[in-house]
Every structure is written in structure tokens, then in C-alpha cells.
Amino acid sequence: MKTEDVLIYLVFCAVNNGNPDPGILASVNIDELYGKAHFHQVEAVLAELLHKIGVEDSRFTKELITSTWKSIAAGSLVSKVFSELEKAGIWHILLKGSVIRYDYPKPEMRQMSDIDILIDVDRMDDADEVMKHLGFIREKREYGHHIRYRKDPFTIFEIHNALFEPIGHTLKLSQYYQDVFKRLIRKEDTCYEYRFTDEDFYIYILCHIYKHFMS
């Protein structure tokens, strides 16, 4: 089997708590498998699965440990940021991997490079004050529809004022989500935190995948 096929098979088994055929790795080079896994950022997904079938590789284990620490830090910081956004009366919604990771057998299996939040476009300056108050450093580079904030040692937040930029292949996606607030549902026990319906979140993720595929 090709390395890519083995990778897909193992990821499928990992996220579905499956039991892979231990002999499946006989036809693949572990270094090549790690290289593909690293490129797609799924080393943490495979770590426990490989251990279960008797394959020990410290590179996969290291990524799982790193992802676990990032997951703990991210959860704590999201709570703090959302608490301050609530106090400031700024509506907000968690996006992308920060939501999807709770559908994995363990959240830390979903490696994340950043945490994405969509907020009220008219309150970006207020949100900037919130982030600085919490010790985040705003990156100087301009990203169009979002601003990046960094907090050492390894946490990055992206505060979005829109889901897609109204240019090129994302123009129609931007138009579809032009009045995104009407598609959101307020979460229980909050005043300003929102979420998508499951159906709308699924559509959004497909649109996001399409954006990356076309970029």
C-alpha cells in the first residue's frame, strides 16, 4: 500500500476507535509515514493507535504530549477570553478546529496551530483592548478579515470580523455569510456567546475546506 493510503486508513481507525490490522505497516516506511503525518498535522491522532499495535516511535508520542499541553492551555485561555468578551457585551463564536476537536475520542488528538473566533465586526477595537488586557501581543502583519494575537509560549488567537474575504474564489462564500449573525444561535447560560446549528456548521466547514483546496 502507498504511504498515503496507510495514513488515511490509520487516521480512520484512530478517530473511530477502530482496531487496525497490525500488519498494515509492513509495506510502509515509518519515516515516510511520519513525514506525511507531520505534513498534515495528524501525528497526535496516530500516536496512541501506533502504540496499541506495538509500534513505538518517540516522534509521534512527542507530538501528542505537545498537543495535550496546547489543548490544556487553549481551553483555559478560551474561557478567559470569552469571559471578558461577555463582560464587554461583544457577541462571539468559536470556529473550526476548536469546535471539531471535541468530536475526537480525545480533544488533544486534534492538533491546532491557532484558535479562531468570529466577533461583531463593529467591536473589533473593543476586542483588541480585551486581548491586550489579557496579555496577548497583536501581530503587526495585516491578514484582511482577521487579526492574530500571540501569547507565549505557544498560543495564537485569530479574531475574525468575517468568515471569508469577498475576493476571488471566496466571493460567493462571503456573500452567503454576509449577514452571518442571523444564522447563529445563542448558547445557553450566556448573553453573547453563539454557535451554528449542526447543519450550518457542517456547511461552513465544507466551505472552509474548499477555500484551502482552491488556495
Coordinates of N, CA and C in Angstrom, one line a residue:
M1 N 0.8 -1.2 0.0 CA 0.0 0.0 0.0 C 0.9 1.3 0.0
K2 N 0.4 2.3 -0.6 CA 1.1 3.6 -0.6 C 1.0 4.2 0.8
T3 N 2.0 5.0 1.1 CA 2.1 5.6 2.4 C 0.9 6.4 2.7
E4 N 0.4 7.1 1.6 CA -0.8 8.0 1.8 C -2.0 7.1 2.2
D5 N -2.2 6.0 1.5 CA -3.3 5.1 1.8 C -3.2 4.5 3.3
V6 N -2.0 4.2 3.7 CA -1.9 3.7 5.1 C -2.2 4.8 6.1
L7 N -1.8 6.0 5.8 CA -2.1 7.2 6.6 C -3.6 7.4 6.8
I8 N -4.3 7.4 5.7 CA -5.7 7.6 5.7 C -6.4 6.5 6.5
Y9 N -6.0 5.2 6.2 CA -6.5 4.1 6.9 C -6.3 4.2 8.5
L10 N -5.1 4.6 8.9 CA -4.8 4.7 10.3 C -5.6 5.8 11.0
V11 N -5.7 6.9 10.3 CA -6.4 8.1 10.8 C -7.9 7.7 11.0
F12 N -8.4 7.0 10.0 CA -9.8 6.5 10.1 C -10.0 5.6 11.3
C13 N -9.1 4.7 11.5 CA -9.2 3.8 12.7 C -9.1 4.6 14.0
A14 N -8.2 5.6 14.0 CA -7.9 6.3 15.2 C -9.2 7.1 15.7
V15 N -9.8 7.8 14.7 CA -10.9 8.7 15.1 C -12.2 7.9 15.3
N16 N -12.2 6.7 14.9 CA -13.4 5.8 15.1 C -13.2 4.7 16.1
N17 N -12.1 4.8 16.8 CA -11.7 3.8 17.9 C -11.7 2.4 17.3
G18 N -11.2 2.3 16.1 CA -11.1 1.1 15.4 C -9.8 0.3 15.8
N19 N -9.7 -0.9 15.4 CA -8.6 -1.8 15.6 C -7.9 -2.1 14.3
P20 N -6.8 -1.4 13.9 CA -6.2 -1.7 12.6 C -5.5 -3.0 12.6
D21 N -5.3 -3.4 11.4 CA -4.5 -4.7 11.1 C -3.0 -4.3 11.4
P22 N -2.4 -5.0 12.4 CA -1.0 -4.7 12.8 C -0.1 -4.9 11.6
G23 N -0.5 -5.7 10.7 CA 0.4 -6.0 9.5 C 0.4 -4.9 8.5
I24 N -0.5 -3.9 8.7 CA -0.7 -2.9 7.6 C 0.5 -2.0 7.4
L25 N 1.4 -2.0 8.5 CA 2.6 -1.1 8.4 C 3.8 -1.9 7.8
A26 N 3.6 -3.2 7.4 CA 4.7 -3.9 6.9 C 5.1 -3.4 5.5
S27 N 4.2 -2.7 4.8 CA 4.6 -2.3 3.5 C 4.9 -0.8 3.4
V28 N 5.1 -0.2 4.6 CA 5.3 1.3 4.6 C 6.5 1.6 5.5
N29 N 7.3 2.6 5.1 CA 8.4 3.1 5.8 C 8.0 4.0 6.9
I30 N 8.3 3.7 8.2 CA 7.8 4.5 9.3 C 8.3 6.0 9.2
D31 N 9.4 6.2 8.6 CA 9.9 7.6 8.4 C 9.0 8.3 7.4
E32 N 8.7 7.6 6.4 CA 7.8 8.2 5.3 C 6.4 8.5 5.9
L33 N 5.9 7.6 6.8 CA 4.6 7.7 7.4 C 4.7 9.0 8.3
Y34 N 5.7 9.1 9.1 CA 5.8 10.3 10.0 C 5.9 11.5 9.1
G35 N 6.6 11.5 8.0 CA 6.7 12.7 7.2 C 5.4 13.1 6.7
K36 N 4.6 12.2 6.2 CA 3.2 12.5 5.7 C 2.3 13.0 6.9
A37 N 2.4 12.3 8.0 CA 1.6 12.7 9.2 C 2.0 14.1 9.6
H38 N 3.3 14.4 9.6 CA 3.7 15.7 10.1 C 3.2 16.8 9.1
F39 N 3.3 16.5 7.8 CA 2.8 17.5 6.8 C 1.3 17.8 7.0
H40 N 0.5 16.8 7.4 CA -0.9 17.0 7.5 C -1.3 17.3 9.0
Q41 N -0.3 17.3 9.9 CA -0.5 17.6 11.3 C -1.5 16.6 12.0
V42 N -1.2 15.3 11.8 CA -2.0 14.3 12.4 C -1.2 13.3 13.2
E43 N 0.0 13.7 13.6 CA 0.9 12.8 14.4 C 0.2 12.5 15.7
A44 N -0.5 13.4 16.4 CA -1.1 13.2 17.6 C -2.3 12.2 17.5
V45 N -2.9 12.3 16.3 CA -4.1 11.3 16.1 C -3.5 9.9 16.0
L46 N -2.4 9.7 15.5 CA -1.8 8.3 15.3 C -1.1 7.8 16.5
A47 N -0.6 8.7 17.4 CA 0.3 8.3 18.5 C -0.2 7.1 19.3
E48 N -1.4 7.2 19.9 CA -1.9 6.1 20.7 C -2.3 4.9 19.9
L49 N -2.7 5.1 18.7 CA -3.1 4.0 17.8 C -1.8 3.1 17.5
L50 N -0.7 3.8 17.2 CA 0.5 3.1 16.9 C 1.0 2.3 18.1
H51 N 0.9 2.9 19.3 CA 1.3 2.3 20.5 C 0.4 1.0 20.7
K52 N -0.8 1.1 20.4 CA -1.8 0.0 20.6 C -1.4 -1.2 19.7
I53 N -0.8 -1.0 18.6 CA -0.5 -2.1 17.7 C 1.0 -2.4 17.8
G54 N 1.7 -1.9 18.8 CA 3.1 -2.3 19.1 C 4.1 -1.5 18.3
V55 N 3.8 -0.4 17.8 CA 4.7 0.5 17.0 C 5.1 1.6 17.9
E56 N 6.4 1.7 18.4 CA 6.8 2.7 19.2 C 7.7 3.7 18.5
D57 N 7.3 5.0 18.5 CA 8.1 6.0 17.8 C 8.0 7.3 18.6
S58 N 9.1 7.7 19.1 CA 9.1 8.9 20.0 C 8.6 10.2 19.4
R59 N 8.7 10.2 18.0 CA 8.3 11.5 17.3 C 6.8 11.6 17.4
F60 N 6.0 10.6 17.3 CA 4.6 10.6 17.4 C 4.2 10.9 18.8
T61 N 4.8 10.3 19.8 CA 4.5 10.5 21.2 C 4.8 11.9 21.6
K62 N 5.9 12.5 21.1 CA 6.2 13.9 21.5 C 5.1 14.8 21.0
E63 N 4.6 14.6 19.8 CA 3.6 15.5 19.2 C 2.3 15.4 20.0
L64 N 2.0 14.2 20.5 CA 0.8 14.0 21.3 C 0.9 14.7 22.7
I65 N 2.1 14.7 23.3 CA 2.4 15.4 24.5 C 2.3 16.9 24.3
T66 N 2.9 17.4 23.2 CA 2.8 18.8 22.9 C 1.4 19.2 22.7
S67 N 0.6 18.4 21.9 CA -0.8 18.7 21.6 C -1.6 18.8 22.9
T68 N -1.3 17.9 23.8 CA -2.0 17.8 25.1 C -1.8 19.1 25.9
W69 N -0.6 19.6 26.0 CA -0.3 20.8 26.7 C -1.0 22.0 26.0
K70 N -0.9 22.0 24.7 CA -1.6 23.1 23.9 C -3.1 23.1 24.2
S71 N -3.7 21.9 24.2 CA -5.1 21.7 24.4 C -5.5 22.3 25.8
I72 N -4.7 22.0 26.8 CA -5.0 22.5 28.2 C -4.9 24.0 28.2
A73 N -3.8 24.5 27.7 CA -3.6 26.0 27.6 C -4.7 26.7 26.9
A74 N -5.1 26.1 25.7 CA -6.1 26.7 24.9 C -7.5 26.7 25.6
G75 N -7.8 25.7 26.3 CA -9.1 25.6 27.0 C -9.2 26.7 28.1
S76 N -8.1 26.9 28.8 CA -8.0 27.9 29.8 C -8.1 29.3 29.3
L77 N -7.4 29.5 28.2 CA -7.4 30.9 27.6 C -8.7 31.2 26.9
V78 N -9.3 30.2 26.3 CA -10.6 30.5 25.6 C -11.6 30.9 26.7
S79 N -11.6 30.2 27.8 CA -12.5 30.6 28.9 C -12.3 32.0 29.4
K80 N -11.1 32.4 29.5 CA -10.7 33.8 29.9 C -11.2 34.8 28.9
V81 N -10.8 34.5 27.6 CA -11.2 35.5 26.6 C -12.7 35.6 26.4
F82 N -13.4 34.5 26.5 CA -14.9 34.5 26.3 C -15.5 35.2 27.5
S83 N -15.0 35.1 28.7 CA -15.5 35.7 29.9 C -15.4 37.2 29.7
E84 N -14.2 37.7 29.2 CA -14.0 39.1 29.0 C -14.9 39.7 27.9
L85 N -15.1 38.9 26.8 CA -16.0 39.3 25.7 C -17.4 39.4 26.2
E86 N -17.8 38.5 27.1 CA -19.1 38.6 27.7 C -19.3 39.9 28.5
K87 N -18.3 40.2 29.3 CA -18.4 41.4 30.1 C -18.5 42.7 29.3
A88 N -17.8 42.6 28.1 CA -17.7 43.8 27.2 C -19.0 43.8 26.3
G89 N -19.8 42.8 26.4 CA -21.0 42.8 25.5 C -20.7 42.6 24.1
I90 N -19.7 41.8 23.7 CA -19.3 41.6 22.3 C -19.8 40.1 22.0
W91 N -20.6 40.0 21.0 CA -21.0 38.6 20.6 C -19.9 37.9 19.9
H92 N -19.8 36.6 20.1 CA -18.6 35.9 19.7 C -19.0 34.4 19.5
I93 N -18.2 33.7 18.6 CA -18.5 32.3 18.3 C -17.2 31.6 18.0
L94 N -17.0 30.5 18.6 CA -15.8 29.6 18.4 C -15.9 29.0 17.0
L95 N -14.8 28.9 16.3 CA -14.8 28.3 14.9 C -13.8 27.1 14.8
K96 N -14.0 26.4 13.6 CA -13.1 25.5 13.1 C -12.7 24.4 14.1
G97 N -11.3 24.1 14.2 CA -10.8 23.0 15.0 C -11.1 23.1 16.4
S98 N -11.3 24.3 17.0 CA -11.6 24.4 18.4 C -12.9 23.8 18.7
V99 N -13.8 23.7 17.7 CA -15.1 23.1 17.9 C -15.0 21.6 17.6
I100 N -14.4 21.3 16.5 CA -14.3 19.9 15.9 C -13.5 19.0 16.9
R101 N -12.5 19.5 17.6 CA -11.7 18.7 18.4 C -12.5 17.9 19.5
Y102 N -13.6 18.4 19.9 CA -14.5 17.7 20.9 C -15.2 16.5 20.3
D103 N -15.1 16.4 18.9 CA -15.7 15.2 18.3 C -14.7 14.1 18.2
Y104 N -13.5 14.3 18.5 CA -12.5 13.3 18.5 C -12.6 12.4 19.8
P105 N -12.1 11.2 19.8 CA -12.1 10.4 21.0 C -11.5 11.2 22.2
K106 N -10.4 12.0 21.9 CA -9.8 12.8 22.9 C -9.5 14.2 22.2
P107 N -9.8 15.3 22.8 CA -9.6 16.6 22.2 C -8.2 16.8 21.8
E108 N -7.2 16.3 22.6 CA -5.8 16.6 22.2 C -5.3 15.9 21.0
M109 N -6.1 14.9 20.5 CA -5.8 14.3 19.2 C -5.9 15.2 18.0
R110 N -6.6 16.3 18.2 CA -6.8 17.3 17.1 C -5.7 18.4 17.3
Q111 N -4.6 18.3 16.6 CA -3.6 19.3 16.7 C -4.1 20.6 16.1
M112 N -3.7 21.7 16.8 CA -4.2 23.0 16.4 C -3.0 24.0 16.4
S113 N -3.0 24.8 15.4 CA -1.9 25.9 15.4 C -2.5 27.2 15.9
D114 N -3.8 27.4 15.9 CA -4.4 28.6 16.4 C -5.8 28.4 16.8
I115 N -6.4 29.4 17.5 CA -7.8 29.3 17.9 C -8.5 30.4 17.2
D116 N -9.6 30.1 16.5 CA -10.3 31.1 15.7 C -11.6 31.5 16.3
I117 N -11.9 32.8 16.4 CA -13.1 33.3 16.9 C -13.7 34.4 16.0
L118 N -14.9 34.3 15.8 CA -15.6 35.3 15.0 C -16.4 36.2 16.0
I119 N -16.2 37.6 15.8 CA -16.9 38.5 16.6 C -17.6 39.6 15.8
D120 N -18.4 40.4 16.5 CA -19.1 41.5 15.9 C -18.1 42.4 15.2
V121 N -18.3 42.6 13.9 CA -17.4 43.4 13.1 C -17.2 44.8 13.6
D122 N -18.3 45.3 14.3 CA -18.3 46.7 14.8 C -17.6 46.9 16.1
R123 N -17.1 45.7 16.7 CA -16.5 45.8 18.0 C -15.0 45.3 18.0
M124 N -14.4 45.4 16.8 CA -13.0 44.9 16.7 C -12.1 45.7 17.6
D125 N -12.2 47.0 17.7 CA -11.4 47.8 18.5 C -11.5 47.4 20.0
D126 N -12.8 47.2 20.4 CA -13.0 46.8 21.8 C -12.4 45.4 22.1
A127 N -12.5 44.5 21.1 CA -12.0 43.2 21.3 C -10.4 43.3 21.4
D128 N -9.9 44.2 20.7 CA -8.4 44.4 20.7 C -8.0 44.8 22.1
E129 N -8.8 45.7 22.8 CA -8.5 46.1 24.1 C -8.6 44.9 25.1
V130 N -9.6 44.0 24.8 CA -9.7 42.8 25.7 C -8.5 41.9 25.6
M131 N -8.0 41.7 24.3 CA -6.9 40.8 24.1 C -5.6 41.4 24.8
K132 N -5.4 42.7 24.6 CA -4.2 43.3 25.2 C -4.3 43.2 26.7
H133 N -5.5 43.4 27.3 CA -5.7 43.4 28.7 C -5.3 42.0 29.3
L134 N -5.6 40.9 28.5 CA -5.3 39.6 28.9 C -3.8 39.2 28.6
G135 N -3.0 40.1 28.1 CA -1.6 39.8 27.9 C -1.2 39.3 26.5
F136 N -2.1 39.4 25.6 CA -1.8 39.0 24.2 C -1.1 40.1 23.4
I137 N -0.2 39.7 22.6 CA 0.5 40.6 21.7 C -0.1 40.6 20.3
R138 N -0.5 41.7 19.8 CA -1.1 41.8 18.4 C 0.1 41.7 17.4
E139 N -0.1 40.9 16.4 CA 0.9 40.8 15.3 C 0.7 42.0 14.4
K140 N 1.8 42.6 13.9 CA 1.8 43.8 13.1 C 1.2 43.5 11.7
R141 N 1.5 42.3 11.2 CA 1.1 41.9 9.8 C -0.4 42.0 9.7
E142 N -0.9 42.5 8.6 CA -2.3 42.6 8.3 C -2.8 41.3 7.5
Y143 N -3.9 40.7 8.0 CA -4.4 39.5 7.4 C -5.8 39.6 6.7
G144 N -6.3 40.8 6.5 CA -7.5 41.0 5.8 C -8.7 40.9 6.8
H145 N -9.3 39.7 6.9 CA -10.5 39.6 7.7 C -10.3 39.1 9.1
H146 N -9.0 39.0 9.5 CA -8.8 38.6 10.9 C -7.5 39.3 11.4
I147 N -7.4 39.3 12.8 CA -6.2 39.8 13.4 C -5.6 38.7 14.3
R148 N -4.3 38.5 14.3 CA -3.6 37.5 15.0 C -3.1 38.0 16.3
Y149 N -3.3 37.3 17.4 CA -2.7 37.6 18.7 C -1.9 36.5 19.2
R150 N -0.8 36.8 19.8 CA 0.1 35.7 20.3 C 0.3 35.8 21.9
K151 N 0.3 34.7 22.5 CA 0.6 34.7 24.0 C 1.6 33.5 24.2
D152 N 2.7 33.8 24.7 CA 3.8 32.8 24.9 C 3.3 31.8 26.0
P153 N 3.7 30.5 25.9 CA 4.7 30.1 24.9 C 4.2 29.7 23.5
F154 N 2.9 29.3 23.4 CA 2.6 28.8 22.1 C 1.1 29.0 21.6
T155 N 0.5 29.9 22.2 CA -1.0 30.1 21.9 C -1.2 31.3 21.0
I156 N -1.9 31.0 19.9 CA -2.3 32.1 18.9 C -3.8 32.1 18.8
F157 N -4.3 33.3 18.9 CA -5.8 33.5 18.6 C -5.9 34.3 17.3
E158 N -6.9 33.9 16.5 CA -7.2 34.7 15.4 C -8.6 35.3 15.6
I159 N -8.8 36.6 15.7 CA -10.1 37.2 15.9 C -10.6 37.7 14.5
H160 N -11.7 37.1 14.0 CA -12.2 37.3 12.7 C -13.3 38.3 12.8
N161 N -13.4 39.2 11.7 CA -14.5 40.1 11.6 C -15.5 39.6 10.5
A162 N -15.0 38.5 9.8 CA -15.9 37.9 8.7 C -15.3 36.5 8.5
L163 N -16.2 35.6 8.0 CA -15.7 34.2 7.8 C -14.9 34.1 6.5
F164 N -15.2 34.9 5.5 CA -14.5 34.8 4.2 C -14.3 36.2 3.6
E165 N -13.2 36.4 2.9 CA -12.9 37.6 2.3 C -13.7 37.7 1.0
P166 N -14.3 38.9 0.6 CA -15.1 39.0 -0.6 C -14.2 39.2 -1.9
I167 N -13.3 38.2 -2.1 CA -12.5 38.3 -3.3 C -12.3 36.9 -3.9
G168 N -12.0 36.9 -5.2 CA -11.7 35.6 -5.8 C -12.6 34.5 -5.6
H169 N -12.1 33.3 -5.3 CA -12.9 32.1 -5.2 C -13.8 32.1 -3.9
T170 N -13.5 33.0 -3.0 CA -14.3 33.1 -1.8 C -15.4 34.2 -1.8
L171 N -15.5 34.8 -3.0 CA -16.5 35.9 -3.1 C -17.9 35.4 -2.8
K172 N -18.3 34.3 -3.4 CA -19.7 33.7 -3.2 C -19.8 33.3 -1.8
L173 N -18.8 32.7 -1.2 CA -18.9 32.3 0.2 C -19.1 33.5 1.1
S174 N -18.4 34.6 0.8 CA -18.5 35.8 1.6 C -20.0 36.3 1.5
Q175 N -20.5 36.3 0.3 CA -21.9 36.7 0.1 C -22.9 35.9 0.9
Y176 N -22.7 34.6 0.9 CA -23.5 33.6 1.6 C -23.6 33.9 3.1
Y177 N -22.4 34.3 3.6 CA -22.3 34.6 5.1 C -22.2 36.1 5.4
Q178 N -22.8 36.9 4.5 CA -22.7 38.3 4.7 C -23.4 38.8 5.9
D179 N -24.5 38.2 6.2 CA -25.2 38.5 7.5 C -25.2 37.3 8.4
V180 N -24.0 36.9 8.8 CA -23.9 35.6 9.5 C -24.6 35.6 10.8
F181 N -24.7 36.7 11.4 CA -25.3 36.7 12.8 C -26.7 36.1 12.8
K182 N -27.5 36.3 11.7 CA -28.8 35.7 11.6 C -28.8 34.2 11.6
R183 N -27.7 33.6 11.3 CA -27.6 32.2 11.3 C -27.1 31.6 12.6
L184 N -26.8 32.4 13.6 CA -26.3 31.9 14.8 C -27.4 31.7 15.9
I185 N -27.1 30.8 16.8 CA -27.9 30.5 18.0 C -27.2 30.8 19.2
R186 N -27.8 31.6 20.1 CA -27.1 31.9 21.4 C -27.0 30.7 22.3
K187 N -25.9 30.5 22.8 CA -25.7 29.4 23.7 C -26.3 29.6 25.1
E188 N -26.8 28.5 25.6 CA -27.5 28.6 26.9 C -26.5 29.1 28.0
D189 N -27.1 29.9 29.0 CA -26.4 30.4 30.1 C -25.3 31.5 29.7
T190 N -25.5 32.0 28.5 CA -24.6 33.1 28.1 C -25.5 34.2 27.5
C191 N -24.9 35.4 27.4 CA -25.6 36.5 26.8 C -25.1 36.8 25.4
Y192 N -23.8 36.5 25.2 CA -23.1 37.0 23.9 C -22.4 35.9 23.2
E193 N -22.4 34.6 23.7 CA -21.7 33.5 23.0 C -22.7 32.8 22.1
Y194 N -22.3 32.6 20.9 CA -23.2 31.9 19.9 C -22.6 30.7 19.3
R195 N -23.4 30.0 18.6 CA -22.9 28.8 17.9 C -23.7 28.6 16.6
F196 N -23.2 27.8 15.7 CA -24.0 27.4 14.5 C -24.9 26.3 14.8
T197 N -26.0 26.1 14.0 CA -26.7 24.8 14.1 C -25.7 23.8 13.5
D198 N -25.9 22.5 13.8 CA -25.1 21.5 13.3 C -25.0 21.5 11.8
E199 N -26.1 21.8 11.1 CA -26.2 21.8 9.7 C -25.4 23.0 9.1
D200 N -25.5 24.2 9.7 CA -24.8 25.3 9.3 C -23.3 25.2 9.5
F201 N -22.9 24.6 10.7 CA -21.5 24.3 11.0 C -20.9 23.4 9.9
Y202 N -21.6 22.4 9.6 CA -21.2 21.4 8.5 C -20.9 22.1 7.2
I203 N -21.9 23.0 6.8 CA -21.7 23.8 5.6 C -20.5 24.7 5.7
Y204 N -20.3 25.3 6.8 CA -19.2 26.2 7.0 C -17.9 25.5 6.9
I205 N -17.7 24.3 7.5 CA -16.5 23.5 7.4 C -16.2 23.1 6.0
L206 N -17.2 22.7 5.2 CA -17.0 22.4 3.8 C -16.5 23.6 3.0
C207 N -17.1 24.7 3.3 CA -16.7 26.0 2.6 C -15.2 26.3 3.0
H208 N -14.9 26.1 4.2 CA -13.5 26.4 4.7 C -12.5 25.4 4.0
I209 N -12.9 24.1 3.9 CA -12.1 23.2 3.2 C -11.9 23.6 1.7
Y210 N -13.0 24.0 1.1 CA -13.0 24.4 -0.3 C -12.0 25.6 -0.5
K211 N -12.0 26.6 0.5 CA -11.1 27.7 0.4 C -9.7 27.3 0.4
H212 N -9.3 26.3 1.3 CA -7.9 25.8 1.3 C -7.6 25.1 0.1
F213 N -8.5 24.3 -0.4 CA -8.3 23.5 -1.6 C -8.0 24.4 -2.8
M214 N -8.7 25.5 -2.9 CA -8.5 26.4 -4.0 C -7.4 27.4 -3.9
S215 N -6.8 27.5 -2.7 CA -5.8 28.5 -2.4 C -4.4 28.0 -3.0

